[in-house]
Coordinates of N, CA and C in Angstrom, one line a residue:
X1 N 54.9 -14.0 -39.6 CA 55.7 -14.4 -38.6 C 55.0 -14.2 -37.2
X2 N 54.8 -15.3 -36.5 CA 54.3 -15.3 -35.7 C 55.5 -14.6 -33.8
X3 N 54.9 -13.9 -32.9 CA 56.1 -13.6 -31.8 C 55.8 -14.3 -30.9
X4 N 56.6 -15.3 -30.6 CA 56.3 -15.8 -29.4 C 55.8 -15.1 -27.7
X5 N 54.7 -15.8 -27.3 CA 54.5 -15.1 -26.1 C 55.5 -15.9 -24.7
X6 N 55.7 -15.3 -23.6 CA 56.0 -15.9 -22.5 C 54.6 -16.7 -22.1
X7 N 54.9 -18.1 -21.3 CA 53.7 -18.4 -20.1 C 53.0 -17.4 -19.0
X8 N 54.2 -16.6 -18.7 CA 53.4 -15.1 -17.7 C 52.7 -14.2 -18.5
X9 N 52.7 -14.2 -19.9 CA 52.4 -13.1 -20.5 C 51.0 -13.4 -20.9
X10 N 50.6 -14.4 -21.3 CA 49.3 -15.3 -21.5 C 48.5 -15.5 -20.2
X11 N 49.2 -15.4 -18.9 CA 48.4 -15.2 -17.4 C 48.4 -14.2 -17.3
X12 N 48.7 -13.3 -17.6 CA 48.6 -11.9 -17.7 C 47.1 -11.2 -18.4
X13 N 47.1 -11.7 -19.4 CA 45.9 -11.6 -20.2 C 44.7 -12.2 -20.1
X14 N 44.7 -13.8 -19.3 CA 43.6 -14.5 -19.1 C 42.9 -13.4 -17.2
X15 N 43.6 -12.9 -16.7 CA 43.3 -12.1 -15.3 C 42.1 -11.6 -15.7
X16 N 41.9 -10.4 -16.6 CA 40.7 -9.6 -16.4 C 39.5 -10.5 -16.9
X17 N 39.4 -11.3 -18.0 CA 38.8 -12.0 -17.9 C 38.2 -13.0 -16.9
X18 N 39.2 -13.0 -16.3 CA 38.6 -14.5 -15.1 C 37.8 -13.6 -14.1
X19 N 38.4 -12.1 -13.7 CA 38.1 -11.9 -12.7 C 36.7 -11.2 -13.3
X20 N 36.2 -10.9 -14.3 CA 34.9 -10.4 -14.6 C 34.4 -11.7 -14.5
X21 N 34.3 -12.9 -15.0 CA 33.6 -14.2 -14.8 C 33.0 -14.2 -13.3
X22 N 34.0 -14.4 -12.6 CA 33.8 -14.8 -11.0 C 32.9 -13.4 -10.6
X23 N 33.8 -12.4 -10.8 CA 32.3 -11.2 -10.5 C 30.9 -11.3 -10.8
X24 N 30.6 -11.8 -11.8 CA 29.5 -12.2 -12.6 C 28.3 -13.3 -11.4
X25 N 29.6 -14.2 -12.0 CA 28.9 -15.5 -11.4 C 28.7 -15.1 -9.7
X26 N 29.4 -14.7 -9.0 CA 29.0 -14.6 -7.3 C 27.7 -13.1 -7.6
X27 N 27.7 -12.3 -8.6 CA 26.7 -11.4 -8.3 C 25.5 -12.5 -8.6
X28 N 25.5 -13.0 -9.4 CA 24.3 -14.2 -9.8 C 24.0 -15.4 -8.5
X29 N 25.1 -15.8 -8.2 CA 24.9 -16.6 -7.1 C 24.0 -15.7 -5.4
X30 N 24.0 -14.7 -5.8 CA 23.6 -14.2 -4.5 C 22.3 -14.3 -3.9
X31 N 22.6 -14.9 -2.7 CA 20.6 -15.3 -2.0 C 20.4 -14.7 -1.3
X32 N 20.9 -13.1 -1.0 CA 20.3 -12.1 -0.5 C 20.4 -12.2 1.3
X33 N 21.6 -13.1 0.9 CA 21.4 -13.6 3.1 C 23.0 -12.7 3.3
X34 N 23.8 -12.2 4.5 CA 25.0 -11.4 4.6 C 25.2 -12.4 6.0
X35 N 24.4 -13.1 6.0 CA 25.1 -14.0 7.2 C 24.6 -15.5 7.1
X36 N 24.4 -16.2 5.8 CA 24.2 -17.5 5.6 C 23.3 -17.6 6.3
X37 N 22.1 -17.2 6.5 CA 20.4 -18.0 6.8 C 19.5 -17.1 7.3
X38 N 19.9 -15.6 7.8 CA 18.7 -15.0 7.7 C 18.8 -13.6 6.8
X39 N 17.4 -13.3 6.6 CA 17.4 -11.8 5.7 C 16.7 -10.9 6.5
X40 N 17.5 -9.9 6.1 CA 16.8 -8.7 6.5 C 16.4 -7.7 5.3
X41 N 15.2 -7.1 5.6 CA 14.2 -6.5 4.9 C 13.7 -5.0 5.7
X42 N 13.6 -4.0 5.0 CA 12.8 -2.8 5.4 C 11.5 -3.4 4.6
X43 N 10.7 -3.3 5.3 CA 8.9 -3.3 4.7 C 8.9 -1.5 4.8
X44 N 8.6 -1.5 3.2 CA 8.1 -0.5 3.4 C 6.1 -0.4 2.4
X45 N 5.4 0.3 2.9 CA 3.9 0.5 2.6 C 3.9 0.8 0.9
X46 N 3.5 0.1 0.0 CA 3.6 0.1 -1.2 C 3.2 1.2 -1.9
X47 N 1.9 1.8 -0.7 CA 1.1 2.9 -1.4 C 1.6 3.8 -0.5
X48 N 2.2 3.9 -0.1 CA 2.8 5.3 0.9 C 4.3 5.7 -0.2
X49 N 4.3 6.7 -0.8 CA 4.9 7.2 -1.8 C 5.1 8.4 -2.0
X50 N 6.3 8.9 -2.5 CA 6.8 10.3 -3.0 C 7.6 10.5 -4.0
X51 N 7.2 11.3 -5.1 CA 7.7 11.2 -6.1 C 9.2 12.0 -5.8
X52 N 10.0 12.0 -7.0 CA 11.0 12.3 -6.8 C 11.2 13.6 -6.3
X53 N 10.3 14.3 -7.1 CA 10.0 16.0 -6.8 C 9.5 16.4 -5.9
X54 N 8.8 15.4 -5.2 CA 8.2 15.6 -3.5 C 6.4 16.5 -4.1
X55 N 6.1 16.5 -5.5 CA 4.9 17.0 -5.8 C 3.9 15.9 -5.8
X56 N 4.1 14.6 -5.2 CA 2.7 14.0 -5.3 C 3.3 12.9 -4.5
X57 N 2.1 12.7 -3.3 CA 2.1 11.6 -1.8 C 0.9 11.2 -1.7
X58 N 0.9 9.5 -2.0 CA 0.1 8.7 -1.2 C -0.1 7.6 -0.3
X59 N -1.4 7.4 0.2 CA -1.4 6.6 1.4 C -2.4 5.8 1.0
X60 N -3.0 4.3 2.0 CA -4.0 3.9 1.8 C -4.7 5.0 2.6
X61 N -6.1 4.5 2.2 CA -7.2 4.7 3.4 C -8.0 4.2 4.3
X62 N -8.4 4.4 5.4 CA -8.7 3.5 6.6 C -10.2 3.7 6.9
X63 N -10.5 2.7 6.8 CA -12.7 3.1 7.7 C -12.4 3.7 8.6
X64 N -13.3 5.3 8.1 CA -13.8 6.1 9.3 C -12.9 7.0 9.6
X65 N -11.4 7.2 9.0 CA -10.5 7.8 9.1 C -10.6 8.9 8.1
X66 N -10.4 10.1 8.6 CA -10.1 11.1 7.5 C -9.1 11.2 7.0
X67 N -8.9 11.9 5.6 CA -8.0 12.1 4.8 C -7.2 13.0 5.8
X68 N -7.4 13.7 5.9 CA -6.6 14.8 7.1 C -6.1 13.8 8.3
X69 N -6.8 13.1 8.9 CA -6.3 12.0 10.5 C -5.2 11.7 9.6
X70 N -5.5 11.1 8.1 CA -4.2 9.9 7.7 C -3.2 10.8 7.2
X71 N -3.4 12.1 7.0 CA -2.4 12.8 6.3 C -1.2 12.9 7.8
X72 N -1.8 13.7 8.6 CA -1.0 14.2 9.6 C -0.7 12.4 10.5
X73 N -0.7 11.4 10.2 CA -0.5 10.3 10.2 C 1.0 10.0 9.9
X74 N 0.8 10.0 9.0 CA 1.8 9.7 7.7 C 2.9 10.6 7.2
X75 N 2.4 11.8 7.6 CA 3.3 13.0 7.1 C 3.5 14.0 8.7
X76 N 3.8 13.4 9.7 CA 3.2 14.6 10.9 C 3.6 16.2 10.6
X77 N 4.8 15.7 9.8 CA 5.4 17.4 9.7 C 4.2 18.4 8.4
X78 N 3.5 17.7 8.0 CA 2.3 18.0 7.3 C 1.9 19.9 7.9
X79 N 2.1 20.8 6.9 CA 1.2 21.8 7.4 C -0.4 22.2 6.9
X80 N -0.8 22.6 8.2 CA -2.6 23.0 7.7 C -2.5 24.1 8.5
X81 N -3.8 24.7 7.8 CA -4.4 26.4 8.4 C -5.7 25.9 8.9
X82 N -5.8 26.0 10.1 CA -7.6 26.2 9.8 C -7.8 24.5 10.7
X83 N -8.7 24.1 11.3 CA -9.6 22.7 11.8 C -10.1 22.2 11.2
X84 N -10.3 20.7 11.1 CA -11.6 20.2 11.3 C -11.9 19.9 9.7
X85 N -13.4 20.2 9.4 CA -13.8 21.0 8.2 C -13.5 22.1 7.1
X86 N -12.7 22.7 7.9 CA -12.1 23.6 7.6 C -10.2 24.1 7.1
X87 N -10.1 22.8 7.3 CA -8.6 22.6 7.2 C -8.3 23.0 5.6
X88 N -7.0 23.6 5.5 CA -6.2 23.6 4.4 C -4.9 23.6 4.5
X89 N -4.7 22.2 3.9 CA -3.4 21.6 4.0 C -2.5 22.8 2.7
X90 N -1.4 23.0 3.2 CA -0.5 24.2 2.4 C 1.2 23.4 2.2
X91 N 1.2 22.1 2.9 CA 2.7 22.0 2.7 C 2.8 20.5 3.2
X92 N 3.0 19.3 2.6 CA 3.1 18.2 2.4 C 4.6 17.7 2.2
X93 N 5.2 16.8 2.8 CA 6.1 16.2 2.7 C 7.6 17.3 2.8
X94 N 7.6 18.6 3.5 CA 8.1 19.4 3.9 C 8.2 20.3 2.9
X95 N 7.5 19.9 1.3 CA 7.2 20.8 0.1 C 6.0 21.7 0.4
X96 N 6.2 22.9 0.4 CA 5.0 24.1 0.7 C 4.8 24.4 -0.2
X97 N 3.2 24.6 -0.7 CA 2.8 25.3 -2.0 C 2.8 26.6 -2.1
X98 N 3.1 27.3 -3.2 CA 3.3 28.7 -3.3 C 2.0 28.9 -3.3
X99 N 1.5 30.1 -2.2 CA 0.0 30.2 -2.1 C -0.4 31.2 -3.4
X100 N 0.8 31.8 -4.1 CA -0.1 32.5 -5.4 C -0.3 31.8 -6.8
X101 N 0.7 30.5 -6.7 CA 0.7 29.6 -8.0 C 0.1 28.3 -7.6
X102 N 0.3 27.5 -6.5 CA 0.2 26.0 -6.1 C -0.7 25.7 -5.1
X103 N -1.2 24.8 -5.5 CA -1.9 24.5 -4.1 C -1.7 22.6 -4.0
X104 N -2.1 22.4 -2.9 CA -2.4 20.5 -2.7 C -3.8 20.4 -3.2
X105 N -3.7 19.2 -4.3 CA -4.6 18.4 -4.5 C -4.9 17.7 -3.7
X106 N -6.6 17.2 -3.5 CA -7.0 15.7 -2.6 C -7.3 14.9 -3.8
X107 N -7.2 13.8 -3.8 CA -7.4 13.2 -5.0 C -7.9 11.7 -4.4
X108 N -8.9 10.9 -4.3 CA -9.2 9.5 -4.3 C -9.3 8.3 -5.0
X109 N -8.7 7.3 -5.2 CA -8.7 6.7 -6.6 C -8.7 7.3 -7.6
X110 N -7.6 8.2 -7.6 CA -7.0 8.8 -9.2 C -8.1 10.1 -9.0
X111 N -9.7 10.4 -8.4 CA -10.9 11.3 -8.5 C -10.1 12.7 -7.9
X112 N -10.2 13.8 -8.3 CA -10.4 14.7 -7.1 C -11.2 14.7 -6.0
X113 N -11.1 15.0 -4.7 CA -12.3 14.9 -4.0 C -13.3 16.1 -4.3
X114 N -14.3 16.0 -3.8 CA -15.5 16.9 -3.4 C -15.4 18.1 -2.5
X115 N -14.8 17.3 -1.5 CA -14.7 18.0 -0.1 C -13.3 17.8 0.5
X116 N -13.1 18.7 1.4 CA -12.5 18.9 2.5 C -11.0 17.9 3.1
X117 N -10.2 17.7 2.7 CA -9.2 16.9 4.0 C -10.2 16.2 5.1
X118 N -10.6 17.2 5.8 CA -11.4 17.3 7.3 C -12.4 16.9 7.5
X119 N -12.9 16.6 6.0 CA -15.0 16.1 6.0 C -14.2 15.0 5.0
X120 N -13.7 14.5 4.4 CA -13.0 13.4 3.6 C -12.8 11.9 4.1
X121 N -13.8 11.3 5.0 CA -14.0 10.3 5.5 C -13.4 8.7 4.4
X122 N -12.4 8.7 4.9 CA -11.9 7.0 3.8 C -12.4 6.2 4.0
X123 N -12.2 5.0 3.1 CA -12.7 3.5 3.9 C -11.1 2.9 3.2
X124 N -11.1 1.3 3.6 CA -10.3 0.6 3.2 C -10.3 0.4 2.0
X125 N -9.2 0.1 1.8 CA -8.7 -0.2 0.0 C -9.1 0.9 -0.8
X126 N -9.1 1.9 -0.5 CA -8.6 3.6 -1.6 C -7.3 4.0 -1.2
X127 N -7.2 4.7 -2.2 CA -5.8 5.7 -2.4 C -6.3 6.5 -2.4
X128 N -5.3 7.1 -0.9 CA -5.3 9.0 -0.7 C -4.0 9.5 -1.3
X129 N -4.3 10.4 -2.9 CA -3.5 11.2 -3.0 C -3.0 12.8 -3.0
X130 N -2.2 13.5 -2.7 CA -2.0 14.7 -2.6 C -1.0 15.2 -3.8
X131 N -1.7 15.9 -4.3 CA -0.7 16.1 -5.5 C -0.5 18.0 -5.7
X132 N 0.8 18.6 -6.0 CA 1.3 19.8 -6.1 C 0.5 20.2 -7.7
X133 N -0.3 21.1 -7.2 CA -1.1 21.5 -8.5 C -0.8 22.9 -8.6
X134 N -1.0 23.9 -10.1 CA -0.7 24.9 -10.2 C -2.0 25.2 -10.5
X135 N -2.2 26.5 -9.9 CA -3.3 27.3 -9.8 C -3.6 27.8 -11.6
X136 N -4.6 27.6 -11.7 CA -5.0 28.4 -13.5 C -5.5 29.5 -13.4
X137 N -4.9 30.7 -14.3 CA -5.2 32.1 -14.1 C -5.9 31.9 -15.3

């Protein structure tokens, strides 16, 4: 035996459905404009990055620019001890390394560097990165 429904009771039931459809479809329809013809955009630098843990930051690199010019560039609040040549960066992206377990990596296209922040002369199209490394006992 079948119970008869009311006509309200059958619009009753077709609601959630309809209104998930039209949610659907306007999220799909969307062309990213909030005022019908222009967009707005943050550019942000693709290689300028921080991981979630704040343990690893890069930048491009610039001719003639040191790794240290672009660090304190990029990160001004960047801490170093020391000048020049002599620089050692200790706290990157307002993450400070524990000076008895951690220190900052320099790292160039994936490489560790050789040298120095301060003697680390870049050119265009490398990646400067700094990465939260633990000291090996």
């Amino acid at each position: 035996m079948k119970i008869p429904r009311s006509p309200s009771s059958r619009l009753l039931a077709l609601l959630p459905a309809t209104a998930l459809a039209v949610g659907l479809l306007a999220g799909c329809s969307d062309d990213g404009t909030a005022d019908g013809g222009s967009t707005a955009s943050t550019s942000v630098d693709p290689t300028e990055q921080v991981a979630e843990n704040l343990s690893e930051f890069s930048y491009a690199g610039e001719d003639g620019k040191t790794a240290l010019e672009l660090l304190q560039k990029h990160d001004p609040d960047a801490q170093v001890q020391g000048k020049g040549e002599n620089a050692y960066v200790t706290a990157v992206r307002g993450h400070e390394a524990d000076p008895d377990t951690e220190f900052w990596g320099l790292y160039v296209d994936g490489e560790m560097a050789q040298v120095g922040a301060g003697s680390l002369v870049t050119k265009d199209g490398q990646t400067v990165t700094w990465k939260l490394e633990e000291i090996e006992k």
